[in-house]
Each structure stands twice: as structure tokens, then as C-alpha cells.
CSV table of N, CA and C in Angstrom, one decimal:
chain,number,residue,atom,x,y,z
A,185,UNK,N,6.4,-20.5,110.1
A,185,UNK,CA,6.5,-19.3,109.3
A,185,UNK,C,6.4,-18.1,110.1
A,186,UNK,N,7.4,-17.4,110.3
A,186,UNK,CA,7.2,-16.1,111.1
A,186,UNK,C,6.6,-15.1,110.1
A,187,UNK,N,5.7,-14.3,110.7
A,187,UNK,CA,5.1,-13.2,109.9
A,187,UNK,C,5.3,-11.9,110.6
A,188,UNK,N,5.3,-10.8,109.9
A,188,UNK,CA,5.5,-9.5,110.5
A,188,UNK,C,4.5,-8.6,109.8
A,189,UNK,N,4.1,-7.5,110.5
A,189,UNK,CA,3.3,-6.5,109.9
A,189,UNK,C,1.8,-6.8,110.2
A,190,UNK,N,1.0,-5.7,110.0
A,190,UNK,CA,-0.4,-5.9,110.2
A,190,UNK,C,-1.0,-6.5,109.0
A,191,UNK,N,-2.3,-6.9,109.2
A,191,UNK,CA,-3.0,-7.6,108.1
A,191,UNK,C,-4.2,-6.8,107.8
A,192,UNK,N,-4.7,-7.1,106.6
A,192,UNK,CA,-5.9,-6.4,106.1
A,192,UNK,C,-7.1,-7.1,106.8
A,193,UNK,N,-8.1,-6.3,107.1
A,193,UNK,CA,-9.3,-6.8,107.6
A,193,UNK,C,-10.3,-7.3,106.5
A,194,UNK,N,-9.8,-7.3,105.3
A,194,UNK,CA,-10.5,-7.8,104.2
A,194,UNK,C,-10.6,-9.3,104.3
A,195,UNK,N,-11.9,-9.8,104.4
A,195,UNK,CA,-12.1,-11.2,104.7
A,195,UNK,C,-11.3,-12.1,103.7
A,196,UNK,N,-11.3,-11.8,102.4
A,196,UNK,CA,-10.6,-12.7,101.5
A,196,UNK,C,-9.1,-12.8,101.8
A,197,UNK,N,-8.5,-11.7,102.2
A,197,UNK,CA,-7.1,-11.8,102.6
A,197,UNK,C,-6.8,-12.6,103.9
A,198,UNK,N,-7.7,-12.3,104.9
A,198,UNK,CA,-7.5,-13.1,106.1
A,198,UNK,C,-7.7,-14.6,105.9
A,199,UNK,N,-8.7,-14.9,105.1
A,199,UNK,CA,-9.0,-16.3,104.9
A,199,UNK,C,-7.9,-17.0,104.0
A,200,UNK,N,-7.0,-16.2,103.4
A,200,UNK,CA,-6.0,-16.8,102.5
A,200,UNK,C,-5.0,-17.6,103.4
A,201,UNK,N,-5.1,-17.5,104.7
A,201,UNK,CA,-4.2,-18.3,105.5
A,201,UNK,C,-4.3,-19.8,105.3
A,202,UNK,N,-5.3,-20.2,104.6
A,202,UNK,CA,-5.4,-21.7,104.3
A,202,UNK,C,-4.2,-22.1,103.5
A,203,UNK,N,-3.4,-21.2,102.9
A,203,UNK,CA,-2.2,-21.5,102.1
A,203,UNK,C,-1.1,-22.0,103.1
A,204,UNK,N,-1.3,-21.8,104.4
A,204,UNK,CA,-0.3,-22.2,105.4
A,204,UNK,C,-0.6,-23.6,106.0
A,205,UNK,N,-1.5,-24.4,105.4
A,205,UNK,CA,-1.9,-25.6,106.0
A,205,UNK,C,-0.8,-26.6,106.3
A,206,UNK,N,0.3,-26.6,105.6
A,206,UNK,CA,1.4,-27.5,105.9
A,206,UNK,C,2.6,-26.8,106.5
A,207,UNK,N,2.3,-25.6,107.2
A,207,UNK,CA,3.4,-24.8,107.8
A,207,UNK,C,3.1,-24.5,109.2
A,208,UNK,N,4.1,-24.7,110.1
A,208,UNK,CA,3.9,-24.4,111.5
A,208,UNK,C,4.0,-22.8,111.6
A,209,UNK,N,3.1,-22.2,112.4
A,209,UNK,CA,3.1,-20.8,112.5
A,209,UNK,C,3.2,-20.3,113.9
A,210,UNK,N,4.0,-19.3,114.1
A,210,UNK,CA,4.2,-18.7,115.4
A,210,UNK,C,3.7,-17.3,115.3
A,211,UNK,N,2.8,-16.9,116.2
A,211,UNK,CA,2.4,-15.5,116.3
A,211,UNK,C,3.0,-15.0,117.6
A,212,UNK,N,3.9,-14.0,117.4
A,212,UNK,CA,4.7,-13.4,118.5
A,212,UNK,C,4.4,-11.9,118.5
A,213,UNK,N,3.7,-11.5,119.6
A,213,UNK,CA,3.2,-10.1,119.6
A,213,UNK,C,3.2,-9.5,121.0
A,214,UNK,N,3.5,-8.3,121.1
A,214,UNK,CA,3.4,-7.6,122.4
A,214,UNK,C,1.9,-7.2,122.5
A,215,UNK,N,1.3,-7.4,123.7
A,215,UNK,CA,-0.1,-7.1,123.9
A,215,UNK,C,-0.4,-5.6,124.1
A,216,UNK,N,0.7,-4.8,124.3
A,216,UNK,CA,0.5,-3.4,124.4
A,216,UNK,C,0.6,-2.7,123.1
A,217,UNK,N,1.0,-3.4,122.0
A,217,UNK,CA,1.1,-2.8,120.7
A,217,UNK,C,-0.2,-2.5,120.2
A,218,UNK,N,-0.3,-1.4,119.4
A,218,UNK,CA,-1.5,-0.9,118.9
A,218,UNK,C,-2.2,-1.8,117.9
A,219,UNK,N,-1.4,-2.7,117.3
A,219,UNK,CA,-1.9,-3.6,116.3
A,219,UNK,C,-2.2,-5.0,116.9
A,220,UNK,N,-2.2,-5.1,118.2
A,220,UNK,CA,-2.4,-6.5,118.8
A,220,UNK,C,-3.7,-7.1,118.3
A,221,UNK,N,-4.7,-6.3,118.1
A,221,UNK,CA,-6.0,-6.8,117.6
A,221,UNK,C,-5.8,-7.6,116.3
A,222,UNK,N,-4.9,-7.1,115.4
A,222,UNK,CA,-4.6,-7.8,114.2
A,222,UNK,C,-4.0,-9.2,114.4
A,223,UNK,N,-3.2,-9.3,115.5
A,223,UNK,CA,-2.6,-10.6,115.8
A,223,UNK,C,-3.8,-11.6,116.2
A,224,UNK,N,-4.7,-11.1,117.0
A,224,UNK,CA,-5.9,-11.9,117.4
A,224,UNK,C,-6.7,-12.3,116.2
A,225,UNK,N,-6.9,-11.4,115.2
A,225,UNK,CA,-7.6,-11.6,114.0
A,225,UNK,C,-6.9,-12.7,113.2
A,226,UNK,N,-5.6,-12.6,113.1
A,226,UNK,CA,-4.9,-13.7,112.4
A,226,UNK,C,-5.0,-15.0,113.1
A,227,UNK,N,-4.9,-15.0,114.4
A,227,UNK,CA,-5.0,-16.3,115.1
A,227,UNK,C,-6.4,-16.9,114.9
A,228,UNK,N,-7.4,-16.1,114.9
A,228,UNK,CA,-8.7,-16.6,114.6
A,228,UNK,C,-8.8,-17.2,113.3
A,229,UNK,N,-8.3,-16.6,112.3
A,229,UNK,CA,-8.3,-17.1,110.9
A,229,UNK,C,-7.5,-18.4,110.8
A,230,UNK,N,-6.4,-18.5,111.5
A,230,UNK,CA,-5.6,-19.7,111.4
A,230,UNK,C,-6.4,-20.8,112.1
A,231,UNK,N,-7.0,-20.5,113.3
A,231,UNK,CA,-7.8,-21.5,114.0
A,231,UNK,C,-8.9,-22.1,113.2
A,232,UNK,N,-9.6,-21.2,112.5
A,232,UNK,CA,-10.7,-21.6,111.6
A,232,UNK,C,-10.3,-22.5,110.5
A,233,UNK,N,-9.0,-22.4,110.1
A,233,UNK,CA,-8.5,-23.3,109.0
A,233,UNK,C,-7.6,-24.4,109.6
A,234,UNK,N,-7.7,-24.6,110.9
A,234,UNK,CA,-7.0,-25.7,111.6
A,234,UNK,C,-5.5,-25.8,111.2
A,235,UNK,N,-4.9,-24.6,111.2
A,235,UNK,CA,-3.5,-24.5,110.9
A,235,UNK,C,-2.7,-24.7,112.3
A,236,UNK,N,-1.6,-25.4,112.2
A,236,UNK,CA,-0.7,-25.6,113.3
A,236,UNK,C,-0.1,-24.3,113.8
A,237,UNK,N,-0.5,-23.8,115.0
A,237,UNK,CA,-0.2,-22.5,115.4
A,237,UNK,C,0.3,-22.5,116.9
A,238,UNK,N,1.3,-21.7,117.2
A,238,UNK,CA,1.7,-21.4,118.5
A,238,UNK,C,1.7,-19.9,118.7
A,239,UNK,N,1.4,-19.5,119.9
A,239,UNK,CA,1.4,-18.0,120.2
A,239,UNK,C,2.3,-17.7,121.3
A,240,UNK,N,2.9,-16.6,121.2
A,240,UNK,CA,3.7,-16.0,122.3
A,240,UNK,C,3.2,-14.5,122.4
A,241,UNK,N,2.3,-14.3,123.2
A,241,UNK,CA,1.8,-13.0,123.5
A,241,UNK,C,2.4,-12.5,124.7
A,242,UNK,N,3.2,-11.4,124.6
A,242,UNK,CA,4.0,-10.8,125.7
A,242,UNK,C,3.2,-9.7,126.4
A,243,UNK,N,2.7,-9.9,127.6
A,243,UNK,CA,1.8,-9.0,128.2
A,243,UNK,C,2.3,-7.6,128.4
A,244,UNK,N,3.6,-7.4,128.8
A,244,UNK,CA,4.1,-6.1,129.1
A,244,UNK,C,4.9,-5.5,128.0
A,245,UNK,N,4.7,-5.9,126.8
A,245,UNK,CA,5.5,-5.3,125.7
A,245,UNK,C,4.5,-4.7,124.7
A,246,UNK,N,5.1,-3.7,124.0
A,246,UNK,CA,4.4,-3.0,122.9
A,246,UNK,C,5.0,-3.5,121.6
A,247,UNK,N,5.8,-2.6,121.0
A,247,UNK,CA,6.4,-3.0,119.7
A,247,UNK,C,7.9,-3.4,119.9
A,248,UNK,N,8.4,-3.1,121.1
A,248,UNK,CA,9.8,-3.4,121.3
A,248,UNK,C,10.0,-4.7,122.2
A,249,UNK,N,11.0,-5.5,121.9
A,249,UNK,CA,11.2,-6.7,122.6
A,249,UNK,C,12.6,-6.8,123.2
A,250,UNK,N,12.7,-7.5,124.3
A,250,UNK,CA,13.9,-7.7,125.0
A,250,UNK,C,14.7,-8.9,124.3
A,251,UNK,N,16.0,-9.0,124.6
A,251,UNK,CA,16.7,-10.1,124.1
A,251,UNK,C,16.2,-11.4,124.6
A,252,UNK,N,15.6,-11.4,125.8
A,252,UNK,CA,15.0,-12.7,126.3
A,252,UNK,C,13.8,-13.1,125.5
A,253,UNK,N,13.0,-12.1,125.1
A,253,UNK,CA,11.8,-12.4,124.3
A,253,UNK,C,12.3,-12.9,122.9
A,254,UNK,N,13.3,-12.3,122.3
A,254,UNK,CA,13.8,-12.7,121.0
A,254,UNK,C,14.4,-14.1,121.1
A,255,UNK,N,15.1,-14.4,122.2
A,255,UNK,CA,15.7,-15.7,122.3
A,255,UNK,C,14.6,-16.8,122.3
A,256,UNK,N,13.5,-16.6,122.9
A,256,UNK,CA,12.4,-17.6,122.8
A,256,UNK,C,11.9,-17.8,121.4
A,257,UNK,N,11.9,-16.8,120.6
A,257,UNK,CA,11.5,-17.0,119.2
A,257,UNK,C,12.6,-17.7,118.4
A,258,UNK,N,13.8,-17.4,118.6
A,258,UNK,CA,14.9,-18.1,118.0
A,258,UNK,C,14.9,-19.6,118.3
A,259,UNK,N,14.6,-19.9,119.6
A,259,UNK,CA,14.6,-21.3,120.0
A,259,UNK,C,13.4,-22.0,119.3
A,260,UNK,N,12.3,-21.3,119.2
A,260,UNK,CA,11.2,-21.9,118.5
A,260,UNK,C,11.5,-22.2,117.0
A,261,UNK,N,12.2,-21.3,116.4
A,261,UNK,CA,12.6,-21.4,115.0
A,261,UNK,C,13.5,-22.6,114.8
A,262,UNK,N,14.5,-22.7,115.7
A,262,UNK,CA,15.5,-23.8,115.6
A,262,UNK,C,14.9,-25.2,115.8
A,263,UNK,N,13.7,-25.3,116.5
A,263,UNK,CA,13.1,-26.6,116.7
A,263,UNK,C,12.2,-27.0,115.5
A,264,UNK,N,12.0,-26.1,114.6
A,264,UNK,CA,11.2,-26.5,113.4
A,264,UNK,C,11.9,-27.2,112.4
A,265,UNK,N,11.2,-28.1,111.7
A,265,UNK,CA,11.9,-28.8,110.5
A,265,UNK,C,10.8,-29.0,109.5
A,266,UNK,N,11.2,-29.1,108.3
A,266,UNK,CA,10.3,-29.3,107.2
A,266,UNK,C,10.2,-30.8,107.0
A,267,UNK,N,8.9,-31.3,107.0
A,267,UNK,CA,8.8,-32.8,106.8
A,267,UNK,C,8.3,-33.1,105.4
């Protein structure tokens, strides 16, 4: 499940990630983006709920991504299947 946007720091909303228990999740984020801390907060919440998660943290990117970066995400999406 690709997600976009920042998240609320409200504990009840962050912990609602338990709804993703049967969904593979990719967090794809530029580490220079101002909301990178939100991505780490979401990763932590997913980890606490033992959600299947993969991360693609791009060290030299902010909010803009190259076609090479996007291709990696598309490849990840194409490998997913609903069981």
C-alpha cells in the first residue's frame, strides 16, 4: 500500500496502522525532505504492529525524485500480489 502525505502525531492515528496487518507497505521518502521525521514515525508505528514493511529512503533527495527513483517504486508495486 503506497501512502503519501504527512501523518498526524496524534497517537491514536499513528497506531491505526494496525489496519494494515494484511497489507505490504513501502515507505519511499527523500531524507532531505522536511517531513522525513514523519516517515520515521510511521515506520516505527508499523514496526510496533509487526506490519510487513519495506523502506526506500533516498539520502540525496528532498521532495523531488528522479525517474530512476520512481522506477524502483514501480518495480516494487509490480512484484506485489494479493493473497
